[in-house]
CSV table of C-alpha atoms in Angstrom, one decimal:
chain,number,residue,atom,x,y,z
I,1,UNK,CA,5.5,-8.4,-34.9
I,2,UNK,CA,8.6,-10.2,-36.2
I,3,UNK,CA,11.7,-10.3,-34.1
I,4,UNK,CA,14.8,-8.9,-36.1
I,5,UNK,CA,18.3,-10.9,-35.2
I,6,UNK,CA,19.8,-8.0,-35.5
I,7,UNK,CA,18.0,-6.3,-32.7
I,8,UNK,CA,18.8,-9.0,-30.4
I,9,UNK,CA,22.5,-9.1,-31.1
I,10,UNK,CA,22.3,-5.2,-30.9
I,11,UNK,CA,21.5,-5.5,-27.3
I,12,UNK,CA,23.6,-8.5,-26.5
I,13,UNK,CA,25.9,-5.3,-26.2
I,14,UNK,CA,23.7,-3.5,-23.2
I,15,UNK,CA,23.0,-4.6,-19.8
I,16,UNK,CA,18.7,-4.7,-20.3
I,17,UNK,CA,18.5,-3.1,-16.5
I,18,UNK,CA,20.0,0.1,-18.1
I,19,UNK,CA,17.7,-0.2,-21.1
I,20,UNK,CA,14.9,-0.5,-18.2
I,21,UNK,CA,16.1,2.8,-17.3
I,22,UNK,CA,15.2,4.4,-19.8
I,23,UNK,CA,12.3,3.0,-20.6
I,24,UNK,CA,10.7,4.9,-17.5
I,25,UNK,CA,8.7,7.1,-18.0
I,26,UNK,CA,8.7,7.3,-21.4
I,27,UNK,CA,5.7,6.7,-24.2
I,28,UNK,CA,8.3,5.7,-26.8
I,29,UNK,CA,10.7,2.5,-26.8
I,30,UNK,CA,14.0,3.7,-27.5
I,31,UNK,CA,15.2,0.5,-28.9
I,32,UNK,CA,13.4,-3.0,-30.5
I,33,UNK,CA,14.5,-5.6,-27.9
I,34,UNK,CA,15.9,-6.2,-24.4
I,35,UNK,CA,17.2,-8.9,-23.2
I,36,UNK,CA,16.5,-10.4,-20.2
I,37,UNK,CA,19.5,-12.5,-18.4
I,38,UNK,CA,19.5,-14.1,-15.6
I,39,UNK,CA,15.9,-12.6,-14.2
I,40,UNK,CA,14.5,-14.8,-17.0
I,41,UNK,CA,16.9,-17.5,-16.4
I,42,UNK,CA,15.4,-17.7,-13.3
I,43,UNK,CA,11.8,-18.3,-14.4
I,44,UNK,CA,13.2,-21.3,-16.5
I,45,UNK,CA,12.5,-19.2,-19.6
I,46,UNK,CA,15.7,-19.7,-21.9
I,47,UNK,CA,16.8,-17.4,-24.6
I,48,UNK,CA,14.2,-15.0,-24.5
I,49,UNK,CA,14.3,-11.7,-26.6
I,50,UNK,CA,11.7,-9.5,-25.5
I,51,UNK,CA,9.9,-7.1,-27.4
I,52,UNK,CA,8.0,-3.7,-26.3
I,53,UNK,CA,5.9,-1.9,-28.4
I,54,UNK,CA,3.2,1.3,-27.7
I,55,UNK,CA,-0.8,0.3,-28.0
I,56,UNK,CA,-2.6,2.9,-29.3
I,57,UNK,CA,-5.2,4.0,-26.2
I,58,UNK,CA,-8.0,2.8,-28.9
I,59,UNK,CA,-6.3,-0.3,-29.5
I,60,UNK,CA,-8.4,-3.2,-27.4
I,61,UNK,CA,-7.5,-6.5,-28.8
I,62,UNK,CA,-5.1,-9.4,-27.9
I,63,UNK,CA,-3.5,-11.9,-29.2
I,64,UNK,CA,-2.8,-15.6,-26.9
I,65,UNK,CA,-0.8,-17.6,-26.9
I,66,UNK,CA,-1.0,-20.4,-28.8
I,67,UNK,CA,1.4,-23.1,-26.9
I,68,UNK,CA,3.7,-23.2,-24.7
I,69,UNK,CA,7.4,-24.3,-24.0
I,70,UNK,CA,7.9,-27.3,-22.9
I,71,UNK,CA,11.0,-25.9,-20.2
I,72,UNK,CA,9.2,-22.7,-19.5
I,73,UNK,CA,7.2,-23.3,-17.0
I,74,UNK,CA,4.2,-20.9,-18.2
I,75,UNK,CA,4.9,-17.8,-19.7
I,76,UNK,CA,4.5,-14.6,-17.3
I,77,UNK,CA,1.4,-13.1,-17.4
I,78,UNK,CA,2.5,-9.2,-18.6
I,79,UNK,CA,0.5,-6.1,-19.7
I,80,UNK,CA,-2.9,-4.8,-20.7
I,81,UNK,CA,-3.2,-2.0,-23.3
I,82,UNK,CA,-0.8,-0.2,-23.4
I,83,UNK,CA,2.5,-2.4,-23.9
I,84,UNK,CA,2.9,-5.6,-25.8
I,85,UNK,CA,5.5,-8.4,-25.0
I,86,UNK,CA,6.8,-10.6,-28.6
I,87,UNK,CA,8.8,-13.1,-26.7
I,88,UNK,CA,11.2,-15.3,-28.8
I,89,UNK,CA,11.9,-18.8,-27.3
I,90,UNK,CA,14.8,-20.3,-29.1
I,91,UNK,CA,13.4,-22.1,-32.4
I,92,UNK,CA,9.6,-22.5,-30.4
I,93,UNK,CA,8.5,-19.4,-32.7
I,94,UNK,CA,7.1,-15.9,-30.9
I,95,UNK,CA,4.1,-15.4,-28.8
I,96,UNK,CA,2.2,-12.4,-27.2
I,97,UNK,CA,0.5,-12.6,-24.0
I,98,UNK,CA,-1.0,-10.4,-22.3
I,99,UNK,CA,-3.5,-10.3,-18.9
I,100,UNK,CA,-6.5,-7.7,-18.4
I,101,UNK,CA,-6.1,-6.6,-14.6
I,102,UNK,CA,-2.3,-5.6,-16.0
I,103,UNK,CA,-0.5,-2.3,-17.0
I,104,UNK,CA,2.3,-0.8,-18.6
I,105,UNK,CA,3.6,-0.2,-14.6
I,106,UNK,CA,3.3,-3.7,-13.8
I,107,UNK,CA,4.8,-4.6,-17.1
I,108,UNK,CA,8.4,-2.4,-16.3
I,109,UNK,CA,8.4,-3.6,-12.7
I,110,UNK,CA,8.4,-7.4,-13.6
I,111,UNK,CA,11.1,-6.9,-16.1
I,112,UNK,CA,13.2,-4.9,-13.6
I,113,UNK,CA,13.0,-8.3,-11.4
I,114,UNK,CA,10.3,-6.2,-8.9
I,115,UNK,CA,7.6,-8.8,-7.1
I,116,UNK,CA,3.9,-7.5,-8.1
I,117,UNK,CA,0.9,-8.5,-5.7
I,118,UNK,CA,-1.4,-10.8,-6.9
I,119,UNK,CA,-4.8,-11.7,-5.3
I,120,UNK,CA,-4.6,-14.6,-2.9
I,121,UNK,CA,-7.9,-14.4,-0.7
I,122,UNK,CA,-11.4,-12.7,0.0
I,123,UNK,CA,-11.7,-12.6,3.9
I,124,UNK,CA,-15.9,-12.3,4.4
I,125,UNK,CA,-17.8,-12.0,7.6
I,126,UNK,CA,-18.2,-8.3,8.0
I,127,UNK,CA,-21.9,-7.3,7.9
I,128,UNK,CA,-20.6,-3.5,7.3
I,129,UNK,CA,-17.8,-1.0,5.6
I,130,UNK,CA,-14.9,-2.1,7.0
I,131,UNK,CA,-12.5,0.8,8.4
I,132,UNK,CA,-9.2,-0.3,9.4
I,133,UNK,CA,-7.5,-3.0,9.3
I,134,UNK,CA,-3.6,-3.7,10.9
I,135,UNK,CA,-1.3,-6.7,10.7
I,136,UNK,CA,0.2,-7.8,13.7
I,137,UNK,CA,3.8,-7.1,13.9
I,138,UNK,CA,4.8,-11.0,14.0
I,139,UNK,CA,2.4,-11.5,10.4
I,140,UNK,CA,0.8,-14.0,11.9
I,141,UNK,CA,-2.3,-12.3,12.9
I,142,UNK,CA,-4.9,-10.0,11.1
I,143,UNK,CA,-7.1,-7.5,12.7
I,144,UNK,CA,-10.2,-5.5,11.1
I,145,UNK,CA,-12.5,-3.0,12.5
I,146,UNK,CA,-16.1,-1.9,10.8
I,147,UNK,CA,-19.1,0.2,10.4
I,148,UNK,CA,-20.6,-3.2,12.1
I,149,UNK,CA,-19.2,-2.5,15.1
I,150,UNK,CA,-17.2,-5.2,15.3
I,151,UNK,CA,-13.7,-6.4,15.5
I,152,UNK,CA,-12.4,-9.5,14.0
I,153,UNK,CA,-9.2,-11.2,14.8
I,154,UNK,CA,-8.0,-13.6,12.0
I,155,UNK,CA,-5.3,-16.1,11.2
I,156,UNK,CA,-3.5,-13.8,8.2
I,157,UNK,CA,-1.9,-17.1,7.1
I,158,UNK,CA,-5.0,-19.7,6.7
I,159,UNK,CA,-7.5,-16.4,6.6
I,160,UNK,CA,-9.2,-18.3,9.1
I,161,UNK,CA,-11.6,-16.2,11.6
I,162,UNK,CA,-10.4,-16.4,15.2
I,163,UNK,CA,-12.4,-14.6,16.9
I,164,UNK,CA,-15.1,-11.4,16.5
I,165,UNK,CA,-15.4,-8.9,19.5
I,166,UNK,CA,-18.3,-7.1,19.8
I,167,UNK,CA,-18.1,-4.7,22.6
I,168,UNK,CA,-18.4,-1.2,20.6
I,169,UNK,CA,-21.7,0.3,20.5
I,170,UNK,CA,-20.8,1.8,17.2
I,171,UNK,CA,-18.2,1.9,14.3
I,172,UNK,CA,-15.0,0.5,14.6
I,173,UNK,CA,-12.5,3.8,13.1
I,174,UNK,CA,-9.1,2.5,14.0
I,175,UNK,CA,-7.4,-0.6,14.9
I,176,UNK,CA,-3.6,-0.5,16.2
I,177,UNK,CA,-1.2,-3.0,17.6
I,178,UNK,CA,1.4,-3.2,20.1
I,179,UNK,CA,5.1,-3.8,19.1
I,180,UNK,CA,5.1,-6.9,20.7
I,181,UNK,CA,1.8,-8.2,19.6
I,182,UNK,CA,0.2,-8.3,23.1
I,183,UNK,CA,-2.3,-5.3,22.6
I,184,UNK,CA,-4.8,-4.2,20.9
I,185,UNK,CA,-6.5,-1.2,20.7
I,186,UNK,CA,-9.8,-0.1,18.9
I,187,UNK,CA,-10.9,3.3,18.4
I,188,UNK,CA,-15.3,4.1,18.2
I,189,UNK,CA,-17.3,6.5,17.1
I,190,UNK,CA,-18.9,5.2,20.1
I,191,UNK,CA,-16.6,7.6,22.4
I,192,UNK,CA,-14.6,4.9,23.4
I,193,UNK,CA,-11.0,3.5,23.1
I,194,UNK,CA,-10.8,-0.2,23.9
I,195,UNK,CA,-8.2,-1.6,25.2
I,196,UNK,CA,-7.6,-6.1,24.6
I,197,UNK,CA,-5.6,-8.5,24.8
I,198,UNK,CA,-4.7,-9.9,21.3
I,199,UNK,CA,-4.0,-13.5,22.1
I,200,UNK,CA,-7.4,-13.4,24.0
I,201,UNK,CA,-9.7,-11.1,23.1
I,202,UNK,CA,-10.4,-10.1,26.7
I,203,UNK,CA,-11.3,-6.1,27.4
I,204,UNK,CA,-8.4,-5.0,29.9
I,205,UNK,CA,-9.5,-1.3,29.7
I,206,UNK,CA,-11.9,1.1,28.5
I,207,UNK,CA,-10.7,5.3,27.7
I,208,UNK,CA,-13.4,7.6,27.9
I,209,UNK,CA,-13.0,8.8,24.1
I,210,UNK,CA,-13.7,9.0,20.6
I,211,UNK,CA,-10.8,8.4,18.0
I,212,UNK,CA,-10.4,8.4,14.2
I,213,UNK,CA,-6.9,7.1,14.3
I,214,UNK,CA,-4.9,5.6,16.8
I,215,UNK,CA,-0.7,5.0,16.8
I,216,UNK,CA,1.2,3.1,19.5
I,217,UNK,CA,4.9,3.6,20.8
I,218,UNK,CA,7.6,1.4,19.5
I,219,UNK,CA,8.1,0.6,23.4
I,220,UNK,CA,4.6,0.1,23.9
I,221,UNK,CA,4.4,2.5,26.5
I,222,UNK,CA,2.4,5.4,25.0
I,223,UNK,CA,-0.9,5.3,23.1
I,224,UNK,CA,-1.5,8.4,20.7
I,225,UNK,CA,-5.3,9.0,19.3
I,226,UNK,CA,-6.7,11.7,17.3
I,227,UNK,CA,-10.9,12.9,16.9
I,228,UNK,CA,-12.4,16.2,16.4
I,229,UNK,CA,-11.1,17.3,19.5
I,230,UNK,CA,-7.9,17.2,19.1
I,231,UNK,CA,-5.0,14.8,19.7
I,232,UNK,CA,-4.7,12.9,23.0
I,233,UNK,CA,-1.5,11.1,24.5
I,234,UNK,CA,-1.8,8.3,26.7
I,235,UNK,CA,-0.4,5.8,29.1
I,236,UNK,CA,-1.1,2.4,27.4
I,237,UNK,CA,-0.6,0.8,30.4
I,238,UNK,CA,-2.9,3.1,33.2
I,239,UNK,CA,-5.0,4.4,30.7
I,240,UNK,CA,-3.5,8.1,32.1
I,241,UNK,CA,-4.3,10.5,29.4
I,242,UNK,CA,-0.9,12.5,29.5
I,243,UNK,CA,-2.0,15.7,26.9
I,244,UNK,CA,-4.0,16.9,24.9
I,245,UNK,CA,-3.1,18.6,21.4
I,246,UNK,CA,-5.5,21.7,19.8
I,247,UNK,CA,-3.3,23.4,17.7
I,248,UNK,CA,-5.3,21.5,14.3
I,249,UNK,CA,-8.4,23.8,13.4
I,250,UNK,CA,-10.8,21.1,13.0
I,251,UNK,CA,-10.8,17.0,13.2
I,252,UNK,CA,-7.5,15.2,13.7
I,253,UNK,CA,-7.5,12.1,10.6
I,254,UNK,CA,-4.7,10.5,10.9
I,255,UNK,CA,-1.9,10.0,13.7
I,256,UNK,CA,1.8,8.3,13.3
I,257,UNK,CA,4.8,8.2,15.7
I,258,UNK,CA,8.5,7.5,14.3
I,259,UNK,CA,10.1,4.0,14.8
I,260,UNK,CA,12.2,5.6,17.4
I,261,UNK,CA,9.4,7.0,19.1
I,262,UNK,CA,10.7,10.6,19.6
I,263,UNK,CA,8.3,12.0,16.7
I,264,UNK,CA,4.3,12.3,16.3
I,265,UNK,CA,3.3,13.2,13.1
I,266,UNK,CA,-0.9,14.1,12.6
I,267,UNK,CA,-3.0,15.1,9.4
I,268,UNK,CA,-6.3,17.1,9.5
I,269,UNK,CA,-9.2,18.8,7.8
I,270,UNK,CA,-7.5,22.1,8.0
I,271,UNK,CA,-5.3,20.5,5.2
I,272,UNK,CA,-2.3,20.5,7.4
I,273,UNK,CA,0.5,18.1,8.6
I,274,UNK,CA,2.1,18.7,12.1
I,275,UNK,CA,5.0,17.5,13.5
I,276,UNK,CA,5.5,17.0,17.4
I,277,UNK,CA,8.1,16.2,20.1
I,278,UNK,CA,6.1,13.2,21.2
I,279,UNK,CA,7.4,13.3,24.5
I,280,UNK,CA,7.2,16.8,25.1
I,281,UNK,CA,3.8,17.6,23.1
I,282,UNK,CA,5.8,20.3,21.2
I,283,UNK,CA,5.1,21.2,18.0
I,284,UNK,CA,8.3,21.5,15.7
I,285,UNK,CA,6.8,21.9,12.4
I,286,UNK,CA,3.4,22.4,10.5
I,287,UNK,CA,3.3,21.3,6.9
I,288,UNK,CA,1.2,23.1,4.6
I,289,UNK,CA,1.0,22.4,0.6
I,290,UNK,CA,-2.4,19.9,0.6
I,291,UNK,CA,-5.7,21.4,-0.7
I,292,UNK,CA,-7.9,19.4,1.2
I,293,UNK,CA,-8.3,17.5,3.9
I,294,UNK,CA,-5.2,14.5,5.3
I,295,UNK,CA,-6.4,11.8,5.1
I,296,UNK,CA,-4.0,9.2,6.3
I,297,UNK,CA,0.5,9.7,7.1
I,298,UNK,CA,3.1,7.3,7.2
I,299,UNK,CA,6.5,7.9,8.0
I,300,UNK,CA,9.0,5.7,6.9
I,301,UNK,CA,11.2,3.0,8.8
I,302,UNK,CA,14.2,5.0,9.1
I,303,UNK,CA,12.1,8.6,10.2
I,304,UNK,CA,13.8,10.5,7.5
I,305,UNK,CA,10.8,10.3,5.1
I,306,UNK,CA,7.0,10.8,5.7
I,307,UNK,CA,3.7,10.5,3.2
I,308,UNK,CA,0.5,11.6,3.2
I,309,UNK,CA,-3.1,11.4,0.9
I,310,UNK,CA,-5.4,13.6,0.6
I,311,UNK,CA,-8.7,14.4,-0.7
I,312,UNK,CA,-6.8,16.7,-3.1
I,313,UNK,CA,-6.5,13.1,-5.0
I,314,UNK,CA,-2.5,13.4,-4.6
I,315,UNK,CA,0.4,12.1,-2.5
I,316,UNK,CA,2.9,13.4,-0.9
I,317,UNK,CA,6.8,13.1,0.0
I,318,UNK,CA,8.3,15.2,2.6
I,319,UNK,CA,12.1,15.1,4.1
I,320,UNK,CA,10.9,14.8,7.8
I,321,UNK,CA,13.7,16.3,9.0
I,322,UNK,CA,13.6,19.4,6.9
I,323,UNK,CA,9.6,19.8,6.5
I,324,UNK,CA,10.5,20.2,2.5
I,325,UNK,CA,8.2,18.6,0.3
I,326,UNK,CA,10.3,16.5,-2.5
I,327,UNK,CA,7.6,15.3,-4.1
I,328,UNK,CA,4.1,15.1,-5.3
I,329,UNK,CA,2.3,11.9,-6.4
I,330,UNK,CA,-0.3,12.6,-8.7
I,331,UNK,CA,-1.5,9.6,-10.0
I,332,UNK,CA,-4.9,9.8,-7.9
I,333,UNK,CA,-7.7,10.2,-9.8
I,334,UNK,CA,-9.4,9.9,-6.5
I,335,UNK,CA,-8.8,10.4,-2.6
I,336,UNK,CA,-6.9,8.6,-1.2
I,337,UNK,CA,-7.8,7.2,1.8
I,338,UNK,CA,-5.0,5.4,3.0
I,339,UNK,CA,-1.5,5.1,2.6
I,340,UNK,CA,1.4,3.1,4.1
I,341,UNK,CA,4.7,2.4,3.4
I,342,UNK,CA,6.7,-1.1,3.2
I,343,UNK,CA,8.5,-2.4,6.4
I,344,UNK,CA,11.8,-1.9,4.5
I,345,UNK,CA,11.0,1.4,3.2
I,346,UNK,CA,10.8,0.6,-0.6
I,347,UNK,CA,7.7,0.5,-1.1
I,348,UNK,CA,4.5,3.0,-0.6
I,349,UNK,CA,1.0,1.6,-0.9
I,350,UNK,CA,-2.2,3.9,-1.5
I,351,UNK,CA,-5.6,3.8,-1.9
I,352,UNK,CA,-7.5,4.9,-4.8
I,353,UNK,CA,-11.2,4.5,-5.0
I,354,UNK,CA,-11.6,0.5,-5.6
I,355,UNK,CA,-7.7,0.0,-6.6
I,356,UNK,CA,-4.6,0.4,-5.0
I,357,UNK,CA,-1.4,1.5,-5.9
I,358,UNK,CA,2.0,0.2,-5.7
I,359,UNK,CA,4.9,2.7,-5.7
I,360,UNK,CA,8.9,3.2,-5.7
I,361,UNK,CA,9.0,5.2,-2.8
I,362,UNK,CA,12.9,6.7,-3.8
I,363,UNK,CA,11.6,7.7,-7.3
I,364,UNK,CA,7.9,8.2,-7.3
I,365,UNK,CA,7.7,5.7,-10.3
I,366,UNK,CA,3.8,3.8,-10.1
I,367,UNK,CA,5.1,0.0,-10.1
I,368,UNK,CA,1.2,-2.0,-9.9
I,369,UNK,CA,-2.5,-1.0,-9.7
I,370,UNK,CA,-4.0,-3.7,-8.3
I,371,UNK,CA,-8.4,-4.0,-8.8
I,372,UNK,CA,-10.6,-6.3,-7.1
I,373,UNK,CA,-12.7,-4.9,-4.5
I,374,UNK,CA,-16.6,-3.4,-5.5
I,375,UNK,CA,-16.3,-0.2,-4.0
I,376,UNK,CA,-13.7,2.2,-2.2
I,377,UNK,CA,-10.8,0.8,0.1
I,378,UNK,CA,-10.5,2.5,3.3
I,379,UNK,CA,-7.8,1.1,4.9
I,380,UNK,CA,-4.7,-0.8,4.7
I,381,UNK,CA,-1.6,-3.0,6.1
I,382,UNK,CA,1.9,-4.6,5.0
I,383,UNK,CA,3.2,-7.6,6.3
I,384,UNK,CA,6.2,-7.4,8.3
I,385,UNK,CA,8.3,-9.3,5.4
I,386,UNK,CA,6.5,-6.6,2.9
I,387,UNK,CA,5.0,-9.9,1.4
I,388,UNK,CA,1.5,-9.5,2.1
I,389,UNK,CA,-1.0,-6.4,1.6
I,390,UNK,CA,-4.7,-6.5,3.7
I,391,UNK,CA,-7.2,-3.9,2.2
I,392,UNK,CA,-10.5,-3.1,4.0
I,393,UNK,CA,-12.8,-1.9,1.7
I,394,UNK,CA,-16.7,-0.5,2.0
I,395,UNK,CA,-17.6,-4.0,-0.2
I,396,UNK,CA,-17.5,-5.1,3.3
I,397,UNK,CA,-14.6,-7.8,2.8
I,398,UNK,CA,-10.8,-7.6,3.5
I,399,UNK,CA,-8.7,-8.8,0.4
I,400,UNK,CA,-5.1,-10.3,0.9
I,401,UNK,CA,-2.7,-9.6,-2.1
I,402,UNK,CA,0.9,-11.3,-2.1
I,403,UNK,CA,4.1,-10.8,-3.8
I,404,UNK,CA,3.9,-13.3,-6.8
I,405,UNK,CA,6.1,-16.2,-6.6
């Protein structure tokens, strides 16, 4: 690969973010070169010319790097097979580097100036599959429940263990906390809901039920939990169950109430989302368009969008206040078991077998994959600053992935 000067003065006429924008998508480069401004400024990388070119799917060998600049600072780690980066650093010569766990998604987001995740820590100490996990709303705190039947606080910053509760009788399905970090609450396949105190660990209460998933009130007030019979509405603070829900045929998976707290949202093995009047019970809307069973919602921060995987292997974007379905996310290539969106809405985070996978949430566009559990994830949690992912995976660990620097 030889950089031509005149591709690089070609471009010195485009903006490369536009030239990124056309790149999506697409498994043809449109033109040689982009340049890359300020975004590579800012890595200390100084006239840089970069170069993208199509791997055949056959094509499985690399070429290193053979030095380095002195002023760069390390040269970005960027793609695996299916895009190449030549980068030209001003009379240093061209290298290509690529990385293994990399692809052409990652690639597009870093030169768009997007943060990937990278691995940062292997939390052990789970003896089982572990089910849920939920970061507190502070991000100081990291909660994980498992087939162990055991609950583990740790310290999401140090990944230091805090403390492990072990009052279930069986496995731990869903771990939710309070708004204001007080409470926690467990679900069982023991037929209980436990209700703790966070900074603690003591047992305040115990509710006479089983729960797959559990969702608590922006206000705290109102705990929402959903099994094979049904969807019940409580009174966090009595323990008062409040309703009960049937309309699902079958086992309630998932459960999620709106930042404003006016809006339950559930998923279940009849294939169906339905949307509810949280205060009222009332069902507004049922959502059909799935081929197998919900496996996991999230609506987003502002309530206007909502997402939900399936064991139909896709994902899916509805207008919550319309019911329509905008999009469908087929990416899967198996269910996915989890899904949540960013704190700040940008961002939509799935589970897919052992990976998971990063997405624009506005466009659909697959930003990352990210590999390095041993078997499936089941569960998983973003930071309140969208810095930090937690995934709970049946390799019995919790990984932590954060935004590279």
């Amino acid at each position: 690969i030889t950089p031509s000067k005149s591709g690089a003065s070609h471009l010195e006429e485009h903006h490369w973010r536009s030239r990124f924008a056309e790149l999506g998508g697409l498994r043809q480069v449109p033109v040689p070169f982009i340049k890359a401004s300020q975004q590579m400024q800012s890595r200390g990388i100084r006239n840089l010319v970069i170069q993208l070119v199509i791997w055949s799917d056959t094509f499985n060998d690399s070429i290193e790097a053979s030095s380095m600049s002195e002023k760069s600072g390390g040269i970005p780690p960027i793609v695996k097979i299916y895009l190449l980066l030549a980068v030209l650093l001003g009379g240093s010569g061209w290298w290509v580097v690529r990385q293994s766990d990399f692809e052409p998604a990652n690639a597009l987001s870093w030169l768009a100036g997007k943060p990937l995740f990278q691995a940062a820590q292997t939390l052990t100490g789970h003896e089982d599959l572990v089910q849920s996990v939920s970061i507190s709303p502070d991000g100081s705190t990291l909660v994980s429940g498992s087939d162990d039947n055991t609950l583990k606080i740790w310290d999401l910053a140090t990944g230091e263990l805090r403390q492990t509760l072990t009052e279930h009788d069986s496995t731990v399905q869903s771990v939710s906390i309070s708004p204001d970090g007080s409470t926690l609450v467990s679900g069982g396949l023991d037929g209980t809901i436990k209700i703790w105190n966070l900074a603690t660990g003591e047992l305040r209460q115990t509710l006479d039920s089983i729960a797959n998933s559990t969702s608590i009130s922006p206000d705290g007030s109102t705990l929402v939990s959903g099994s094979w019979y049904g969807i019940k509405i409580w009174n966090l603070e009595t323990g008062e169950l409040r309703q009960t829900l049937t309309e699902h045929d079958g086992e309630v998976r998932s459960v999620s109430i709106s930042a404003d707290g006016s809006t339950l949202v559930s998923g279940g093995w009849d294939s169906t989302l339905k949307i509810w009047n949280l205060a009222t019970g009332e069902l507004r809307q049922t959502l059909t368009g799935h081929d197998y069973w919900i496996e996991s919602t999230s609506i987003s921060p502002d309530g206007s969008t909502l997402v939900s995987s399936s064991g139909d292997k896709t994902l899916k974007i509805w207008d919550m206040a319309t019911g329509e379905l905008r999009q469908t996310l087929a990416g899967q290539d198996r269910g996915a078991n989890c899904v949540s969106i960013s704190p700040d809405g940008s961002t939509l985070v799935s589970c897919n077998g052992t990976n998971l996978k990063i997405w624009d949430l506005a466009t659909g566009r697959l930003r990352q994959t990210i590999t390095g559990h041993d078997s499936f994830i089941s569960s998983v949690s973003i930071s309140p600053d969208g810095n930090i992912i937690a995934s709970g995976s049946a390799d019995d660990t919790i990984k932590l992935w954060r935004v590279t620097p």
